[in-house]
Coordinates of N, CA and C in Angstrom, one line a residue:
X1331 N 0.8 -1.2 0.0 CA 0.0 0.0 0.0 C 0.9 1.2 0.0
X1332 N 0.5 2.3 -0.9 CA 1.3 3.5 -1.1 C 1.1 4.4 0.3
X1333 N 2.0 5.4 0.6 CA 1.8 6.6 1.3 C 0.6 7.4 0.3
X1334 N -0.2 7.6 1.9 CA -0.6 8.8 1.1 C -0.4 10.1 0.7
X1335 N 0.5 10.6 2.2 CA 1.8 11.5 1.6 C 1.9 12.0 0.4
X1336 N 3.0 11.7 -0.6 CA 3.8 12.1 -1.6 C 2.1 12.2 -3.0
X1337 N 1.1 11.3 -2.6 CA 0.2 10.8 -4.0 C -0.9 11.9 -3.4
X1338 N -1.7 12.4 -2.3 CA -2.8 13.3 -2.5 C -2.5 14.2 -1.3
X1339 N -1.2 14.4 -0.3 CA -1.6 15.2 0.8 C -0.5 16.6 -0.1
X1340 N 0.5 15.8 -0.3 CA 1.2 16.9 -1.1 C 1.4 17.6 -2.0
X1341 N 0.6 17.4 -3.2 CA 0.2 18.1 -4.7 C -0.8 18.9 -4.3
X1342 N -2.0 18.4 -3.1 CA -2.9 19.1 -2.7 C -2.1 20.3 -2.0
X1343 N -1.1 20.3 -1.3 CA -1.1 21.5 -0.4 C -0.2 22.1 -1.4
X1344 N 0.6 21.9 -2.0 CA 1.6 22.6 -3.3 C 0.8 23.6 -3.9
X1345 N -0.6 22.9 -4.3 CA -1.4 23.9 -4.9 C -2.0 25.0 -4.4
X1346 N -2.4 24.7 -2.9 CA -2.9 25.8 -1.8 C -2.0 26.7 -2.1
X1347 N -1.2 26.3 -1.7 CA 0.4 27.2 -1.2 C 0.5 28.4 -2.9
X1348 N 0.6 27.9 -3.8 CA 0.5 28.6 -5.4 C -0.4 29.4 -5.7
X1349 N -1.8 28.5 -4.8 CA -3.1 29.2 -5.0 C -3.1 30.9 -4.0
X1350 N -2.6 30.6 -2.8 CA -2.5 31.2 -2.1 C -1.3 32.7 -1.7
X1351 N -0.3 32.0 -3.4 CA 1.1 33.1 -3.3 C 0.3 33.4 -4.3
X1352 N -0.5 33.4 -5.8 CA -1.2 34.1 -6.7 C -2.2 35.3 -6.2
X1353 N -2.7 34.8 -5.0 CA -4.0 35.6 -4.4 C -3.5 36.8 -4.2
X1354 N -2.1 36.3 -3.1 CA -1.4 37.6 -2.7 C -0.7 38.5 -3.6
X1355 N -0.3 38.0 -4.9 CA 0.6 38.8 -5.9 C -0.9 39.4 -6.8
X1356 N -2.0 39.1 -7.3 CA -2.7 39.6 -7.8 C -3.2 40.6 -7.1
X1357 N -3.7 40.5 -5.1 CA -3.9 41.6 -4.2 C -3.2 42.4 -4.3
X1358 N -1.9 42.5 -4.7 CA -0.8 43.5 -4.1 C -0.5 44.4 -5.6
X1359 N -0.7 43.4 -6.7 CA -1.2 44.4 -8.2 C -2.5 45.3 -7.8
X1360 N -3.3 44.9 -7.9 CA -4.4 45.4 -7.5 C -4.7 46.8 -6.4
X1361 N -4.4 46.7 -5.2 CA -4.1 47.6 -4.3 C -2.8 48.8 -5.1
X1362 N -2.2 48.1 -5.8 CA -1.0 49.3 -6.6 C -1.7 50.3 -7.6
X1363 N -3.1 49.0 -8.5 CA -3.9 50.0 -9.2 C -5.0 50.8 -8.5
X1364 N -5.1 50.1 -7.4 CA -5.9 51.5 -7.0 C -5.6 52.8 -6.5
X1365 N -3.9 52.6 -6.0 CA -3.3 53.6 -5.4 C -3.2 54.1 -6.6
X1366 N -2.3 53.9 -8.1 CA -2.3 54.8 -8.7 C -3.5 55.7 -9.6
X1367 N -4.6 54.8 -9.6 CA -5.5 55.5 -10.3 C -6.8 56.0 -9.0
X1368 N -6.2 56.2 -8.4 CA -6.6 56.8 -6.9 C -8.5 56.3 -6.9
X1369 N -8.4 55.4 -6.6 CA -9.8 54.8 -6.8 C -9.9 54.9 -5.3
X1370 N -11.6 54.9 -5.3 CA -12.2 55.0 -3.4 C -12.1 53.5 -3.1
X1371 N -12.1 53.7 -1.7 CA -11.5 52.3 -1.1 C -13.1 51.0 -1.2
X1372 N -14.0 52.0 -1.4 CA -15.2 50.8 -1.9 C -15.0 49.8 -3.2
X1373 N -13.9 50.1 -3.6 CA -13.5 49.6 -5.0 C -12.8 48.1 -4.4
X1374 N -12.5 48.2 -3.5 CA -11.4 47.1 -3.0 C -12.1 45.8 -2.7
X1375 N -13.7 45.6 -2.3 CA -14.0 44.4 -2.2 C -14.2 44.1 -3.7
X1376 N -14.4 44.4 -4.6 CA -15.0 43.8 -5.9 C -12.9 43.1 -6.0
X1377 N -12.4 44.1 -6.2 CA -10.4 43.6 -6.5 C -10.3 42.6 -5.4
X1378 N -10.7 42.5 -4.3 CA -10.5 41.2 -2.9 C -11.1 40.1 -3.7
X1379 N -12.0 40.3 -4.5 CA -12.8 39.1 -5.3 C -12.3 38.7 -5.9
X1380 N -12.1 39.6 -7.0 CA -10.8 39.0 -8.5 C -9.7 38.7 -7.7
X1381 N -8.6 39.0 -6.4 CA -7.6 38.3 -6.5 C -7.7 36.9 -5.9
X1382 N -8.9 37.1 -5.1 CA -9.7 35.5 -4.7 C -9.6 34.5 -5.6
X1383 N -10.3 35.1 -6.5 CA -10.6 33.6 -7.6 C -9.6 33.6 -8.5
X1384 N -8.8 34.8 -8.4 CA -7.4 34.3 -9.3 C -6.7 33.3 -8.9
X1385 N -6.8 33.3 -7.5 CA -5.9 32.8 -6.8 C -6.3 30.9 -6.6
X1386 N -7.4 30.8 -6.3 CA -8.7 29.8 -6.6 C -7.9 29.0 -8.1
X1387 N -8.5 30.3 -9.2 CA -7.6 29.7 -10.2 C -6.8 28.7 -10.6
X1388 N -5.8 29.3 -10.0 CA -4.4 28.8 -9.9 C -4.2 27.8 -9.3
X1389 N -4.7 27.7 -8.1 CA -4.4 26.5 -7.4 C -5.4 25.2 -7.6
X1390 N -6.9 25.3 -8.6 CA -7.1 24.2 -9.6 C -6.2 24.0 -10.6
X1391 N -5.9 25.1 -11.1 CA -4.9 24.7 -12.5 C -4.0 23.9 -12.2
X1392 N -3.2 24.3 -10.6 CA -2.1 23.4 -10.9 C -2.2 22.0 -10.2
X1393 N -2.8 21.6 -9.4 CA -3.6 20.6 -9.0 C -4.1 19.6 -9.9
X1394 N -4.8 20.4 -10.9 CA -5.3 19.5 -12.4 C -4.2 19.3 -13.0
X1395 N -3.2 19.9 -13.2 CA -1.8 19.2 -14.2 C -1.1 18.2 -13.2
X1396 N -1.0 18.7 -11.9 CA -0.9 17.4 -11.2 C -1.6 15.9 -11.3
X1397 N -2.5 16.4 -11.4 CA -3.1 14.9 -11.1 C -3.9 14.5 -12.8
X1398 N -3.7 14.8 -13.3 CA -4.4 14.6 -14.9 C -5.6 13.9 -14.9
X1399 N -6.5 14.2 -13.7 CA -8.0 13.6 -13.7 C -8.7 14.3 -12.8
X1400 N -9.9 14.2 -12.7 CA -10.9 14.4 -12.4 C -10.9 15.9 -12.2
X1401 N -11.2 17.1 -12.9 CA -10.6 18.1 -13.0 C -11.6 19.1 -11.7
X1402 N -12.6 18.8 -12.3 CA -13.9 19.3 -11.4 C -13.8 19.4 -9.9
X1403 N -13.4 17.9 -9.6 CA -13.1 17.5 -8.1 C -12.3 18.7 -7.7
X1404 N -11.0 18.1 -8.2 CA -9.6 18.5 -7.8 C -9.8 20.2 -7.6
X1405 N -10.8 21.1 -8.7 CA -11.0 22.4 -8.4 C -11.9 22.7 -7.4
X1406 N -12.8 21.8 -7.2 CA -13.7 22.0 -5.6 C -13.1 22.0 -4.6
X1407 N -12.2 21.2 -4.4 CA -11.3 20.6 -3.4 C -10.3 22.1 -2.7
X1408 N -9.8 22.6 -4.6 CA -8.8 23.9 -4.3 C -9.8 25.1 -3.7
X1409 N -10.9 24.9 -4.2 CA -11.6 26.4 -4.5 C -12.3 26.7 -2.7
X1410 N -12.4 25.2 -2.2 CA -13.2 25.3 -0.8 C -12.0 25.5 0.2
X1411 N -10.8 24.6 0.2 CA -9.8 25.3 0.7 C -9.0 26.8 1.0
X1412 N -9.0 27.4 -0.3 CA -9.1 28.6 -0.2 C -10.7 29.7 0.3
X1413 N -10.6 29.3 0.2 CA -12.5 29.9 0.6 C -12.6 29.8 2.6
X1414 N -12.0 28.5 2.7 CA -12.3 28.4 4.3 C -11.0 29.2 5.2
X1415 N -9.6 28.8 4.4 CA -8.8 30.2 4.4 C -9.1 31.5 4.8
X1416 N -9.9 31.9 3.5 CA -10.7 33.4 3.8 C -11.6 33.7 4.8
X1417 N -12.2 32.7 4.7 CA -13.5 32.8 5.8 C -13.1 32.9 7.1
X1418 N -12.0 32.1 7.5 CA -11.2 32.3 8.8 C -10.6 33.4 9.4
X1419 N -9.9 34.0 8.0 CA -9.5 35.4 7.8 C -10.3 36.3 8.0
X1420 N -11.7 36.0 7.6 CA -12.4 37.4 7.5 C -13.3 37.4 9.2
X1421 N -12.9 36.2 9.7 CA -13.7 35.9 11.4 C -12.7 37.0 12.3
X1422 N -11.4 36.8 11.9 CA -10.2 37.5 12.2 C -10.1 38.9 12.1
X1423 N -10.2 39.4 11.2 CA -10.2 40.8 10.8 C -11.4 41.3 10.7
X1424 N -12.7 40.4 10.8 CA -13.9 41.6 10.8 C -14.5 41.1 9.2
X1425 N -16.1 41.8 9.0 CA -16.4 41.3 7.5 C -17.2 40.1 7.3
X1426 N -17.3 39.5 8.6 CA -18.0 38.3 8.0 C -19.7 38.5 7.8
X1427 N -20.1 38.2 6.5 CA -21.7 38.3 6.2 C -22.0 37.2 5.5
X1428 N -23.5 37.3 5.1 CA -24.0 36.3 4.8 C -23.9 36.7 2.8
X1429 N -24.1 37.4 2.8 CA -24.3 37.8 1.6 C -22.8 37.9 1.0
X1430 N -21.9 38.2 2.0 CA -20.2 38.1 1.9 C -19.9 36.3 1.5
X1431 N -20.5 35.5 2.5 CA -20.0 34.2 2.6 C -20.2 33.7 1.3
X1432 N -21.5 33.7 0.6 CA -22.4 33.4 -0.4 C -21.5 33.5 -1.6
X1433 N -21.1 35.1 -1.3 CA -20.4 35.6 -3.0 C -18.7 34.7 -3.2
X1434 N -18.1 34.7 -2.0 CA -16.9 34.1 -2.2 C -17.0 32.9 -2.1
X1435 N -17.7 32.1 -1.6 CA -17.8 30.7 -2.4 C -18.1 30.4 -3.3
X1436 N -19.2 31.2 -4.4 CA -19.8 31.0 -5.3 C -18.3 31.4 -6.3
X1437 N -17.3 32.2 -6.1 CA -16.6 33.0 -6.8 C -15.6 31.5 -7.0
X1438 N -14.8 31.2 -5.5 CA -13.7 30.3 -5.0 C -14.2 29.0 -6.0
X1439 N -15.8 28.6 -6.1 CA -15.8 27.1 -6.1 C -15.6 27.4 -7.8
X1440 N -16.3 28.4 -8.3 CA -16.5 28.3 -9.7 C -15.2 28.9 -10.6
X1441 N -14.3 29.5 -10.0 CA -13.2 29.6 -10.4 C -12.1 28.4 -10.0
X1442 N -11.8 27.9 -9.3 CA -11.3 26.5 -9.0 C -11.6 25.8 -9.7
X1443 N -13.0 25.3 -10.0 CA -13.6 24.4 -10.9 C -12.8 24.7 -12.7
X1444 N -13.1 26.0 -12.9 CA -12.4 26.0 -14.3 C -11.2 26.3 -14.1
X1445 N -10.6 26.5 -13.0 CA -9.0 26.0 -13.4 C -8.8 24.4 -13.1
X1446 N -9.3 23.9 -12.3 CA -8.8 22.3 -12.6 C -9.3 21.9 -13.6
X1447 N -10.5 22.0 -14.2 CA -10.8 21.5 -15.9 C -9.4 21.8 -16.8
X1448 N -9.3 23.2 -16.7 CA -8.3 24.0 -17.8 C -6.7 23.3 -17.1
X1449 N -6.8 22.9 -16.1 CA -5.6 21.9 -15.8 C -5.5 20.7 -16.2
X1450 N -6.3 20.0 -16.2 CA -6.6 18.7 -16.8 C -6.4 18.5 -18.4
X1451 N -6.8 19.7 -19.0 CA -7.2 19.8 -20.5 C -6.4 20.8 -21.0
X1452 N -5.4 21.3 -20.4 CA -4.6 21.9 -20.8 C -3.6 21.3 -21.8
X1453 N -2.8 22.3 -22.4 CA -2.0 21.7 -23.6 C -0.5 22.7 -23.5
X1454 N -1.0 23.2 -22.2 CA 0.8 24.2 -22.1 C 1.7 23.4 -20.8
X1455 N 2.8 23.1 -21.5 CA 3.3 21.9 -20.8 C 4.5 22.9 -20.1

């Protein structure tokens, strides 16, 4: 019998970890565009979204090239992990709603989901 280690604990958190440095490099672009084009700070939950699910993204994408199946899974898997991240984050810092919880899951699960598809079915090696 294999470890399960090396075959689903670790490609899984590899991805978190990817999913989770993308979130923070697309926030920190983001936050740069708002400073330069001097946008009001109500601009920043819609950009908290986009670097969410970029980040979501990313860490189905690369999860799906890891594992070359079940692409859908593998993005739910990334997309709720990051999501429960946030959610923990936002118990922490303040922000938690219902109408808040709703939109970033709906954002997390369905952007994970088409990045592990687009990982699975990808052609850029």
């Amino acid at each position: 019998m294999r470890s399960l280690n090396p075959h689903i604990y670790r490609p899984f958190a590899i991805s978190v970890a990817a999913g989770a440095a993308a979130c923070g490099a697309v926030l920190l672009l983001t936050s740069l565009i708002m400073y330069v084009l001097g946008l009001p700070a109500e601009a920043g939950g819609a950009f908290g979204l986009l670097s969410l699910g970029a980040g979501c993204l990313t860490a189905g994408y690369v999860l799906g090239r890891k594992k070359r199946r079940s692409g859908i899974k593998q993005g739910i898997l990334c997309g709720a992990a990051l999501f429960l991240l946030c959610f923990i984050g936002s118990f922490f810092f303040g922000g938690a709603t219902f109408f808040g919880f709703l939109t970033r899951l709906f954002v997390c699960l369905a952007a994970g989901v088409v990045g592990g598809v687009a990982g699975v079915n990808g052609k850029i090696k």
